[in-house]
mmCIF file of C-alpha atoms and ligand atoms in Angstrom:
data_model
loop_
_atom_site.group_PDB
_atom_site.id
_atom_site.type_symbol
_atom_site.label_atom_id
_atom_site.label_comp_id
_atom_site.label_asym_id
_atom_site.label_seq_id
_atom_site.Cartn_x
_atom_site.Cartn_y
_atom_site.Cartn_z
ATOM 1 C CA UNK A 13 0.000 0.000 0.000
ATOM 2 C CA UNK A 14 1.379 3.428 -0.824
ATOM 3 C CA UNK A 15 1.204 6.256 1.700
ATOM 4 C CA UNK A 16 -1.354 9.022 1.111
ATOM 5 C CA UNK A 17 0.371 12.397 0.456
ATOM 6 C CA UNK A 18 0.472 14.321 3.750
ATOM 7 C CA UNK A 19 -0.783 17.455 1.984
ATOM 8 C CA UNK A 20 -4.211 15.800 1.632
ATOM 9 C CA UNK A 21 -4.495 14.852 5.298
ATOM 10 C CA UNK A 22 -6.542 17.092 7.563
ATOM 11 C CA UNK A 23 -7.262 16.827 11.263
ATOM 12 C CA UNK A 24 -10.478 18.359 12.528
ATOM 13 C CA UNK A 25 -12.239 18.458 15.846
ATOM 14 C CA UNK A 26 -14.863 15.706 15.912
ATOM 15 C CA UNK A 27 -18.466 16.943 15.927
ATOM 16 C CA UNK A 28 -21.653 15.087 16.778
ATOM 17 C CA UNK A 29 -22.432 14.982 13.042
ATOM 18 C CA UNK A 30 -19.242 12.924 12.497
ATOM 19 C CA UNK A 31 -20.283 10.212 14.914
ATOM 20 C CA UNK A 32 -22.313 8.131 12.423
ATOM 21 C CA UNK A 33 -19.266 7.819 10.125
ATOM 22 C CA UNK A 34 -17.005 7.137 13.106
ATOM 23 C CA UNK A 35 -19.298 4.358 14.314
ATOM 24 C CA UNK A 36 -19.373 2.794 10.831
ATOM 25 C CA UNK A 37 -15.575 2.407 11.084
ATOM 26 C CA UNK A 38 -15.567 1.431 14.758
ATOM 27 C CA UNK A 39 -18.114 -1.370 14.259
ATOM 28 C CA UNK A 40 -16.033 -2.853 11.471
ATOM 29 C CA UNK A 41 -12.610 -2.859 13.154
ATOM 30 C CA UNK A 42 -13.326 -3.853 16.761
ATOM 31 C CA UNK A 43 -14.857 -7.002 18.154
ATOM 32 C CA UNK A 44 -16.040 -4.915 21.114
ATOM 33 C CA UNK A 45 -16.629 -1.468 19.600
ATOM 34 C CA UNK A 46 -17.409 1.771 21.394
ATOM 35 C CA UNK A 47 -21.076 2.706 21.061
ATOM 36 C CA UNK A 48 -22.533 5.894 19.633
ATOM 37 C CA UNK A 49 -23.245 6.829 23.256
ATOM 38 C CA UNK A 50 -19.559 6.407 24.188
ATOM 39 C CA UNK A 51 -18.539 8.904 21.484
ATOM 40 C CA UNK A 52 -21.328 11.359 22.317
ATOM 41 C CA UNK A 53 -20.452 11.159 26.024
ATOM 42 C CA UNK A 54 -16.789 11.830 25.167
ATOM 43 C CA UNK A 55 -17.717 14.896 23.121
ATOM 44 C CA UNK A 56 -20.081 16.220 25.782
ATOM 45 C CA UNK A 57 -17.524 15.598 28.543
ATOM 46 C CA UNK A 58 -15.104 17.831 26.682
ATOM 47 C CA UNK A 59 -12.618 15.115 25.778
ATOM 48 C CA UNK A 60 -10.301 15.934 22.898
ATOM 49 C CA UNK A 61 -11.803 14.176 19.882
ATOM 50 C CA UNK A 62 -10.280 14.303 16.404
ATOM 51 C CA UNK A 63 -11.243 13.079 12.968
ATOM 52 C CA UNK A 64 -8.716 12.586 10.189
ATOM 53 C CA UNK A 65 -9.760 13.106 6.539
ATOM 54 C CA UNK A 66 -7.765 12.475 3.379
ATOM 55 C CA UNK A 67 -9.776 14.983 1.335
ATOM 56 C CA UNK A 68 -12.318 12.394 0.265
ATOM 57 C CA UNK A 69 -13.085 10.178 3.171
ATOM 58 C CA UNK A 70 -12.806 9.760 6.922
ATOM 59 C CA UNK A 71 -9.695 7.664 7.456
ATOM 60 C CA UNK A 72 -9.482 7.641 11.240
ATOM 61 C CA UNK A 73 -10.229 9.255 14.557
ATOM 62 C CA UNK A 74 -8.956 9.601 18.092
ATOM 63 C CA UNK A 75 -10.297 10.385 21.551
ATOM 64 C CA UNK A 76 -8.095 11.689 24.357
ATOM 65 C CA UNK A 77 -8.713 12.797 27.909
ATOM 66 C CA UNK A 78 -6.475 15.502 29.359
ATOM 67 C CA UNK A 79 -6.178 15.598 33.148
ATOM 68 C CA UNK A 80 -3.571 17.873 34.733
ATOM 69 C CA UNK A 81 -0.287 17.063 32.968
ATOM 70 C CA UNK A 82 -1.376 13.610 31.780
ATOM 71 C CA UNK A 83 -3.206 12.726 28.616
ATOM 72 C CA UNK A 84 -4.913 9.389 28.127
ATOM 73 C CA UNK A 85 -5.280 8.124 24.603
ATOM 74 C CA UNK A 86 -8.649 6.382 24.831
ATOM 75 C CA UNK A 87 -9.230 5.530 21.179
ATOM 76 C CA UNK A 88 -7.026 5.621 18.073
ATOM 77 C CA UNK A 89 -8.478 3.987 15.016
ATOM 78 C CA UNK A 90 -7.941 3.785 11.271
ATOM 79 C CA UNK A 91 -10.642 2.573 8.849
ATOM 80 C CA UNK A 92 -10.120 -1.027 7.737
ATOM 81 C CA UNK A 93 -9.623 -0.093 4.082
ATOM 82 C CA UNK A 94 -7.087 2.598 5.014
ATOM 83 C CA UNK A 95 -4.823 0.603 7.318
ATOM 84 C CA UNK A 96 -1.100 0.053 6.631
ATOM 85 C CA UNK A 97 -0.784 3.393 4.800
ATOM 86 C CA UNK A 98 0.922 5.159 7.730
ATOM 87 C CA UNK A 99 -2.241 6.988 8.805
ATOM 88 C CA UNK A 100 -1.988 5.475 12.292
ATOM 89 C CA UNK A 101 1.657 6.455 12.727
ATOM 90 C CA UNK A 102 0.988 9.985 11.471
ATOM 91 C CA UNK A 103 -2.104 10.434 13.582
ATOM 92 C CA UNK A 104 -0.128 9.360 16.632
ATOM 93 C CA UNK A 105 2.581 11.865 15.759
ATOM 94 C CA UNK A 106 -0.057 14.598 15.430
ATOM 95 C CA UNK A 107 -1.586 13.650 18.799
ATOM 96 C CA UNK A 108 1.816 13.672 20.508
ATOM 97 C CA UNK A 109 2.607 17.111 19.050
ATOM 98 C CA UNK A 110 -0.783 18.397 20.144
ATOM 99 C CA UNK A 111 -0.327 17.003 23.668
ATOM 100 C CA UNK A 112 3.074 18.697 23.894
ATOM 101 C CA UNK A 113 1.522 21.974 22.752
ATOM 102 C CA UNK A 114 -0.905 21.610 25.659
ATOM 103 C CA UNK A 115 2.059 21.056 27.992
ATOM 104 C CA UNK A 116 1.125 17.482 28.848
ATOM 105 C CA UNK A 117 4.019 15.503 30.311
ATOM 106 C CA UNK A 118 2.939 11.902 29.823
ATOM 107 C CA UNK A 119 0.686 10.105 27.365
ATOM 108 C CA UNK A 120 -0.907 6.945 28.698
ATOM 109 C CA UNK A 121 -2.944 4.256 27.014
ATOM 110 C CA UNK A 122 -4.151 0.686 27.342
ATOM 111 C CA UNK A 123 -3.751 -1.926 24.634
ATOM 112 C CA UNK A 124 -4.680 -5.586 24.369
ATOM 113 C CA UNK A 125 -1.709 -7.988 24.418
ATOM 114 C CA UNK A 126 -3.290 -9.620 21.332
ATOM 115 C CA UNK A 127 -3.271 -6.314 19.375
ATOM 116 C CA UNK A 128 -0.059 -6.819 17.425
ATOM 117 C CA UNK A 129 -0.603 -3.801 15.164
ATOM 118 C CA UNK A 130 -1.355 -1.437 18.042
ATOM 119 C CA UNK A 131 1.542 -2.687 20.164
ATOM 120 C CA UNK A 132 3.990 -2.308 17.293
ATOM 121 C CA UNK A 133 2.686 1.166 16.448
ATOM 122 C CA UNK A 134 3.143 2.326 20.050
ATOM 123 C CA UNK A 135 6.521 0.631 20.469
ATOM 124 C CA UNK A 136 7.767 2.387 17.313
ATOM 125 C CA UNK A 137 6.641 5.706 18.832
ATOM 126 C CA UNK A 138 8.637 5.070 22.008
ATOM 127 C CA UNK A 139 5.911 3.961 24.413
ATOM 128 C CA UNK A 140 7.090 1.780 27.306
ATOM 129 C CA UNK A 141 5.077 -0.709 29.341
ATOM 130 C CA UNK A 142 4.163 0.574 32.818
ATOM 131 C CA UNK A 143 2.106 -2.372 33.993
ATOM 132 C CA UNK A 144 -0.782 -4.722 33.370
ATOM 133 C CA UNK A 145 -4.454 -4.393 34.281
ATOM 134 C CA UNK A 146 -5.730 -7.908 34.797
ATOM 135 C CA UNK A 147 -8.955 -8.948 33.014
ATOM 136 C CA UNK A 148 -9.546 -5.404 31.813
ATOM 137 C CA UNK A 149 -11.182 -6.055 28.440
ATOM 138 C CA UNK A 150 -14.097 -8.259 27.406
ATOM 139 C CA UNK A 151 -12.935 -11.089 25.139
ATOM 140 C CA UNK A 152 -14.533 -13.826 23.049
ATOM 141 C CA UNK A 153 -13.762 -16.261 25.848
ATOM 142 C CA UNK A 154 -13.803 -14.476 29.192
ATOM 143 C CA UNK A 155 -11.581 -11.452 29.684
ATOM 144 C CA UNK A 156 -8.264 -10.141 28.352
ATOM 145 C CA UNK A 157 -5.611 -8.156 30.236
ATOM 146 C CA UNK A 158 -4.641 -4.606 29.260
ATOM 147 C CA UNK A 159 -1.047 -3.506 28.904
ATOM 148 C CA UNK A 160 -0.620 -0.003 30.290
ATOM 149 C CA UNK A 161 1.810 1.970 28.121
ATOM 150 C CA UNK A 162 3.303 5.398 28.700
ATOM 151 C CA UNK A 163 5.233 7.894 26.602
ATOM 152 C CA UNK A 164 7.383 10.597 28.195
ATOM 153 C CA UNK A 165 6.438 13.511 25.965
ATOM 154 C CA UNK A 166 9.517 15.528 26.840
ATOM 155 C CA UNK A 167 12.299 13.024 26.389
ATOM 156 C CA UNK A 168 14.861 13.610 23.625
ATOM 157 C CA UNK A 169 14.512 16.906 21.704
ATOM 158 C CA UNK A 170 11.197 17.750 23.354
ATOM 159 C CA UNK A 171 12.775 18.484 26.732
ATOM 160 C CA UNK A 172 14.804 21.322 25.252
ATOM 161 C CA UNK A 173 11.850 23.050 23.584
ATOM 162 C CA UNK A 174 9.860 22.802 26.805
ATOM 163 C CA UNK A 175 12.608 24.443 28.825
ATOM 164 C CA UNK A 176 12.753 27.269 26.299
ATOM 165 C CA UNK A 177 8.983 27.781 26.601
ATOM 166 C CA UNK A 178 9.114 28.483 30.335
HETATM 167 C C1 COA B 212 -3.454 0.061 15.138
HETATM 168 C C2 COA B 212 -3.809 0.965 13.957
HETATM 169 C C3 COA B 212 -4.311 2.324 14.485
HETATM 170 C C4 COA B 212 -2.557 1.188 13.091
HETATM 171 O O1 COA B 212 -2.889 2.104 12.051
HETATM 172 P P1 COA B 212 -2.330 1.915 10.564
HETATM 173 O O2 COA B 212 -2.608 3.145 9.812
HETATM 174 O O3 COA B 212 -2.829 0.654 9.992
HETATM 175 O O4 COA B 212 -0.778 1.721 10.856
HETATM 176 P P2 COA B 212 0.454 2.317 10.028
HETATM 177 O O5 COA B 212 0.294 2.038 8.573
HETATM 178 O O6 COA B 212 0.638 3.738 10.415
HETATM 179 O O7 COA B 212 1.640 1.438 10.580
HETATM 180 C C5 COA B 212 2.466 1.903 11.609
HETATM 181 C C6 COA B 212 3.150 0.710 12.238
HETATM 182 O O8 COA B 212 2.221 -0.029 13.005
HETATM 183 C C7 COA B 212 2.529 -1.435 12.887
HETATM 184 N N1 COA B 212 1.410 -2.139 12.250
HETATM 185 C C8 COA B 212 0.330 -1.568 11.647
HETATM 186 N N2 COA B 212 -0.490 -2.542 11.225
HETATM 187 C C9 COA B 212 0.079 -3.707 11.559
HETATM 188 C C10 COA B 212 -0.295 -5.051 11.403
HETATM 189 N N3 COA B 212 -1.452 -5.382 10.810
HETATM 190 N N4 COA B 212 0.522 -6.012 11.902
HETATM 191 C C11 COA B 212 1.674 -5.693 12.502
HETATM 192 N N5 COA B 212 2.097 -4.429 12.676
HETATM 193 C C12 COA B 212 1.310 -3.460 12.213
HETATM 194 C C13 COA B 212 3.790 -1.530 12.044
HETATM 195 O O9 COA B 212 4.901 -1.473 12.911
HETATM 196 C C14 COA B 212 3.706 -0.286 11.241
HETATM 197 O O10 COA B 212 4.938 0.166 10.795
HETATM 198 P P3 COA B 212 5.606 -0.510 9.486
HETATM 199 O O11 COA B 212 4.551 -0.492 8.437
HETATM 200 O O12 COA B 212 6.765 0.399 9.227
HETATM 201 O O13 COA B 212 5.983 -1.887 9.894
HETATM 202 C C15 COA B 212 -4.879 0.302 13.042
HETATM 203 O O14 COA B 212 -4.415 -0.980 12.678
HETATM 204 C C16 COA B 212 -6.229 0.190 13.680
HETATM 205 O O15 COA B 212 -7.035 1.129 13.643
HETATM 206 N N6 COA B 212 -6.508 -0.999 14.262
HETATM 207 C C17 COA B 212 -7.782 -1.248 14.919
HETATM 208 C C18 COA B 212 -7.989 -0.352 16.101
HETATM 209 C C19 COA B 212 -6.875 -0.483 17.104
HETATM 210 O O16 COA B 212 -6.438 -1.574 17.431
HETATM 211 N N7 COA B 212 -6.453 0.671 17.624
HETATM 212 C C20 COA B 212 -5.435 0.737 18.672
HETATM 213 C C21 COA B 212 -6.113 0.413 19.953
HETATM 214 S S1 COA B 212 -5.037 0.617 21.320
#
């Protein structure tokens, strides 16, 4: 699959009118998808919700919760037909930049041990495992653990730009 030119990619704040298209993707890519209510609650709670367009279609979306200097990445998804074109990696980069701009210090997330794509994506971005939440997710047979991952947003070059901002 070839990568979509970055010039065509746009990130916009998710609106309630986007939720139907978001759900159409969500239902297709997760065995246990978020509901329409989960997305509407996130929007109404003031969580940071993004949609990513390639000029023609919705390719992905993300939901984050900022609390003090932490940001939790609650949902990062790419439409089935758009996967493996670097949208996920670029969206994550955008979210990290945005979290830094908001002066967050750490990005946290949970991922299923069975989610090879997600784990690899986060490992490539520098996330490290903090711990395990036992039986966190529903699974086809019983429950599945969650790996808790964290990214120090100010390691490497970022620490210098933050010091200069103060
Ligand atoms: C995880 C997800 C967001 C990745 O998005 P994507 O656009 O397909 O990923 P990218 O093309 O940007 O790939 C980035 C890296 O992720 C890893 N990756 C992506 N898909 C993968 C797959 N199917 N198997 C193994 N690794 C994969 C690779 O390391 C890849 O880098 P590489 O191509 O240089 O090897 C996407 O697969 C998705 O939406 N999955 C379902 C929802 C989900 O699991 N979200 C994360 C929940 S925590």
